[in-house]
mmCIF file of C-alpha atoms in Angstrom:
data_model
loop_
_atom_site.group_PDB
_atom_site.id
_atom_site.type_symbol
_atom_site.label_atom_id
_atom_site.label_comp_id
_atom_site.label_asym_id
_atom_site.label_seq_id
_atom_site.Cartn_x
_atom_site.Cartn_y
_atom_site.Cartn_z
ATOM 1 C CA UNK N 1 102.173 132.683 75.055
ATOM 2 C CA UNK N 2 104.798 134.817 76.413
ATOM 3 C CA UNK N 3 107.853 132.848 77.779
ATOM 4 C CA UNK N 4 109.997 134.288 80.768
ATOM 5 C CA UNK N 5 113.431 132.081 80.996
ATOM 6 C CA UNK N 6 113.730 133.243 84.289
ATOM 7 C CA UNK N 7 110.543 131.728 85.499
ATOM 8 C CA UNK N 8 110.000 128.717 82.761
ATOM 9 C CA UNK N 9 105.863 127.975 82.868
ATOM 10 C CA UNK N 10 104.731 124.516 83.929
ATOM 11 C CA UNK N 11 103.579 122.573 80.901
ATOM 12 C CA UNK N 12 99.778 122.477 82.610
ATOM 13 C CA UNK N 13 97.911 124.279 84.578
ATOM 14 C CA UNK N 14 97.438 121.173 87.025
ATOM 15 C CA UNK N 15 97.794 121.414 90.157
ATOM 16 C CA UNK N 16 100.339 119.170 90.951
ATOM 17 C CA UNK N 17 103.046 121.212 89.091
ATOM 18 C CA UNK N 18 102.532 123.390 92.457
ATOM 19 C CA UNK N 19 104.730 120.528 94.585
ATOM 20 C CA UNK N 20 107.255 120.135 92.081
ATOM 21 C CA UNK N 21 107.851 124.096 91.852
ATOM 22 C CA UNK N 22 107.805 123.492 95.714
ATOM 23 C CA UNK N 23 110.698 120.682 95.799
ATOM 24 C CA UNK N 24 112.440 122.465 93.310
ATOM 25 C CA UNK N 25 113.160 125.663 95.650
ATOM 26 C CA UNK N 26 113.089 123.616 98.761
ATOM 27 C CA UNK N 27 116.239 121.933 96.561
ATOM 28 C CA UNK N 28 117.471 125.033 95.565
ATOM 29 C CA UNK N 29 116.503 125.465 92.555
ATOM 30 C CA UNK N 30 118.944 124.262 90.006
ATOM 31 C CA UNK N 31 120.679 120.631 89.270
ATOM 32 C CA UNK N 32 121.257 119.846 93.105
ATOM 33 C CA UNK N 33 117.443 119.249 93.092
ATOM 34 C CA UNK N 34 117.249 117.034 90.046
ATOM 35 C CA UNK N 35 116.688 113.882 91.304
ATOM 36 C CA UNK N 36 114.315 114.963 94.154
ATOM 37 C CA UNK N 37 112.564 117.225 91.585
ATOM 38 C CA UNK N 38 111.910 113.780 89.391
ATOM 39 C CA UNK N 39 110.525 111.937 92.182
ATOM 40 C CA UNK N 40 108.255 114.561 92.711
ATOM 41 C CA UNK N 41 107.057 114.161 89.375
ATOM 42 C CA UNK N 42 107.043 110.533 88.867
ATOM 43 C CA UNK N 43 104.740 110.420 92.497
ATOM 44 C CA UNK N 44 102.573 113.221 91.340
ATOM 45 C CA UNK N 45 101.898 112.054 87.585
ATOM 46 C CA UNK N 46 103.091 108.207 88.039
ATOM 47 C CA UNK N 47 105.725 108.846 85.694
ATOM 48 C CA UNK N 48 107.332 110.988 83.643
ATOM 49 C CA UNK N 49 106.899 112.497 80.327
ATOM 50 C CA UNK N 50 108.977 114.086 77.445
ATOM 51 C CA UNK N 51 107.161 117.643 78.402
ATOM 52 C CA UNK N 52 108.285 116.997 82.078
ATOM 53 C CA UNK N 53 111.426 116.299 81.776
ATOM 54 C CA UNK N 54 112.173 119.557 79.408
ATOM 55 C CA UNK N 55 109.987 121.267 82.072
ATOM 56 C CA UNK N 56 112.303 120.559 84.555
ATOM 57 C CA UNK N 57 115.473 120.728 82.488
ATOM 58 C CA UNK N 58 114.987 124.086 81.797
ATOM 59 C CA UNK N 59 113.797 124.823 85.160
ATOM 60 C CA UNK N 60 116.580 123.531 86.765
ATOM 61 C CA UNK N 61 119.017 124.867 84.397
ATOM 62 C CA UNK N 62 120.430 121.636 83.451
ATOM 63 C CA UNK N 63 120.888 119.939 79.599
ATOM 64 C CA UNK N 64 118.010 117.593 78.719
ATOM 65 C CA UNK N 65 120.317 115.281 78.291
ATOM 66 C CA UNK N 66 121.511 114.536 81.613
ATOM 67 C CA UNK N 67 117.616 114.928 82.882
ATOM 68 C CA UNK N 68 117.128 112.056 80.398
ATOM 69 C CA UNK N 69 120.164 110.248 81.554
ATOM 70 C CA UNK N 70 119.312 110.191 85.447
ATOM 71 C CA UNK N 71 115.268 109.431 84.670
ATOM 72 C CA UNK N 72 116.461 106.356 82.337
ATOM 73 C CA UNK N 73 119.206 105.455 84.662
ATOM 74 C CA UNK N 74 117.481 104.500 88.126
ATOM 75 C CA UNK N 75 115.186 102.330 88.426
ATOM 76 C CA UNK N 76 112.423 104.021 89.904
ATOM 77 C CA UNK N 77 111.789 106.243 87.051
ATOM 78 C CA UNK N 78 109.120 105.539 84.400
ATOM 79 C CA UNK N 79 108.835 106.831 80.616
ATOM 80 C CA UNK N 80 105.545 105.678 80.488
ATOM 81 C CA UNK N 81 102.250 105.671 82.266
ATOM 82 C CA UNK N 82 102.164 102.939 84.659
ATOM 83 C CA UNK N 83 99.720 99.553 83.992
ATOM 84 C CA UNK N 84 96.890 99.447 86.138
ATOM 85 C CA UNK N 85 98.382 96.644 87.960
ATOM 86 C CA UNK N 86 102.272 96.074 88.756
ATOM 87 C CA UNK N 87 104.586 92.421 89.082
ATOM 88 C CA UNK N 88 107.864 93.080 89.872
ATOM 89 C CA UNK N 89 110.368 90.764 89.682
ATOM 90 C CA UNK N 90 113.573 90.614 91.629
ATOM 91 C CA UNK N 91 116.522 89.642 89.520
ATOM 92 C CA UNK N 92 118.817 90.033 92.139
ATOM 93 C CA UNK N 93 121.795 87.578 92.570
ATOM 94 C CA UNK N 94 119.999 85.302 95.599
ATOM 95 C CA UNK N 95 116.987 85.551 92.960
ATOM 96 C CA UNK N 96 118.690 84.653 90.119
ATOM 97 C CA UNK N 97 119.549 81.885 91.555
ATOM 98 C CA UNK N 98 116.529 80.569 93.125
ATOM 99 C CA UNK N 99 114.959 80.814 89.565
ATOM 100 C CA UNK N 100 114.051 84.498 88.701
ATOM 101 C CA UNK N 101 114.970 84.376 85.137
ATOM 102 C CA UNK N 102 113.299 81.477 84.442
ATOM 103 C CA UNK N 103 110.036 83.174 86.329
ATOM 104 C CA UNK N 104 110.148 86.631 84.717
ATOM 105 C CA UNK N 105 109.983 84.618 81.337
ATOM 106 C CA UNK N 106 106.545 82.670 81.960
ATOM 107 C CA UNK N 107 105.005 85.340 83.330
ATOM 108 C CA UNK N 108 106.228 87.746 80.466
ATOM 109 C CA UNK N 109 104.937 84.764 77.686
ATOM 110 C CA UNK N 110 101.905 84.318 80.063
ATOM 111 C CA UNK N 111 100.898 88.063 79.977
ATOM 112 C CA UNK N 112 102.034 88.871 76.648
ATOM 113 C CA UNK N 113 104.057 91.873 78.019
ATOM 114 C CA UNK N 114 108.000 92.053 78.542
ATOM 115 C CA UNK N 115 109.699 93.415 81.363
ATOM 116 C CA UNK N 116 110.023 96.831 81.481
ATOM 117 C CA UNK N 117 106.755 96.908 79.286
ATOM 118 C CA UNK N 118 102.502 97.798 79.860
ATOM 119 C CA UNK N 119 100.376 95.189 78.464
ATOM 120 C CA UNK N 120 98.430 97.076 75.391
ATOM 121 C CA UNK N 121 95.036 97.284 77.463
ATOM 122 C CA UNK N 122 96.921 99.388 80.323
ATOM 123 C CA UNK N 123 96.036 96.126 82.387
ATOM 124 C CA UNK N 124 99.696 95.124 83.884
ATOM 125 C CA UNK N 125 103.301 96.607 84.130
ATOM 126 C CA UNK N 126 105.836 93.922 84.581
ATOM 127 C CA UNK N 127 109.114 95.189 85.965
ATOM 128 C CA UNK N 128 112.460 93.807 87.050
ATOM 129 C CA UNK N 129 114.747 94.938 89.963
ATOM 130 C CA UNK N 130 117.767 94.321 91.238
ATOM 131 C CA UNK N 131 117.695 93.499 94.758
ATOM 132 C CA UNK N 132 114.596 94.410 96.884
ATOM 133 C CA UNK N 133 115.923 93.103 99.484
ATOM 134 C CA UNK N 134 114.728 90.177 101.275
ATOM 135 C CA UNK N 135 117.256 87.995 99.496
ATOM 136 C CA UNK N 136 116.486 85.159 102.369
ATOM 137 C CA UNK N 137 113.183 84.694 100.928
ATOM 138 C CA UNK N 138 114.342 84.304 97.096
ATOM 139 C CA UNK N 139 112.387 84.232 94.622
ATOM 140 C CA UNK N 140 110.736 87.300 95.584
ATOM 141 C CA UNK N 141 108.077 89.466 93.396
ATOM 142 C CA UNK N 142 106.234 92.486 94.486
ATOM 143 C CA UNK N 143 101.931 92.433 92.848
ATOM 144 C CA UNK N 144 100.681 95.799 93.642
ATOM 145 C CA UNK N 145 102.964 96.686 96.360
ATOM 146 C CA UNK N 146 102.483 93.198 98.420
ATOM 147 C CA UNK N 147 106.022 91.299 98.483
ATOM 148 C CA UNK N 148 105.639 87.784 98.623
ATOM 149 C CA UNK N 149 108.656 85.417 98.431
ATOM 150 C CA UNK N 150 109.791 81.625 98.043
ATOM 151 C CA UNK N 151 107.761 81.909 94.717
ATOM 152 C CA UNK N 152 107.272 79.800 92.099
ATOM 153 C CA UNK N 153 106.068 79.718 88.784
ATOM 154 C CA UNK N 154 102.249 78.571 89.474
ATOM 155 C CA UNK N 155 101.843 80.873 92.416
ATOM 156 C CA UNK N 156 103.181 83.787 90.337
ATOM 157 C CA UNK N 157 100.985 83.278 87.545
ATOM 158 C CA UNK N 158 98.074 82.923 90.080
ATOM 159 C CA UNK N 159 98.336 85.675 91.990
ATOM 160 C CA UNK N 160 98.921 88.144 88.767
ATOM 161 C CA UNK N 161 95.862 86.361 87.198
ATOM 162 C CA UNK N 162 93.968 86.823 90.562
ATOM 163 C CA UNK N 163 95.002 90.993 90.143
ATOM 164 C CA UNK N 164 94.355 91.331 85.928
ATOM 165 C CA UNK N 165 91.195 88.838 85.757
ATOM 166 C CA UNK N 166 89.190 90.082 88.796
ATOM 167 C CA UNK N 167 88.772 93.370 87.053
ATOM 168 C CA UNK N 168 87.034 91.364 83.910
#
């Protein structure tokens, strides 16, 4: 395969690699459009991989390293494919408070997963986040994009058990 520095290849031939290439000029075209060019990725794939992030390194014209650094640094990113299924727990201070910590850790020794982690059968992600911003309604979790707030424990557990079980 020949390979043209000037115009690095996509590592697929999938489509989708056409609306990053597109965010990356829109962006400009080198490290200004880093962080754009990685959302683009992580909503086109659902996250992103070691070949995407040297795809867009060298793209982009900027060190692995720092592509790493921003995809491990906000929270939004993802190394890894995404569970089929998503809890994600505030940890914010109001949160914390109202009982997060103790929360995240039943439903992480319910589920068998930790935060941050996909339960081995691709079921369930179980994430943490700082502040999503409804602290008035703390504890708050998010189960496949629905927020729901003034949790506790037994709701929690039902309503991920009512996402993971229904698919049995």
């Amino acid at each position: 395969m020949h390979y043209d520095l000037h115009k690095p290849q996509p590592p697929s031939d999938d489509k989708r690699w056409k609306l990053v290439g597109a965010t990356m000029r829109r962006c400009g075209g080198d490290g200004r459009a880093l962080i754009e060019t990685l959302h683009t990725v992580q909503d086109s794939f659902g996250y992103l991989d070691l070949e995407a992030l040297e795809y867009v390194a060298i793209a982009l014209r900027v060190p692995l390293s720092t592509v790493y650094g921003v995809a491990t640094f906000y929270h939004h990113f993802s190394l890894r494919p995404p569970g089929k299924h998503t809890c994600v727990v505030c940890t914010g201070t109001a949160c914390h408070i109202k009982g997060a910590g103790e929360l995240l850790t039943r439903i992480e020794a319910e589920f068998g997963v930790k935060a941050g982690e996909t339960r081995d059968d691709g079921e369930l992600s179980i994430l943490e986040a700082r502040c999503i911003g409804a602290c008035g309604l703390a504890p708050i979790a998010v189960f496949d994009d629905e927020v729901a707030g003034k949790l506790d424990t037994s709701e929690a557990l039902s309503r991920i058990h009512g996402m993971v079980d229904d698919e049995s």
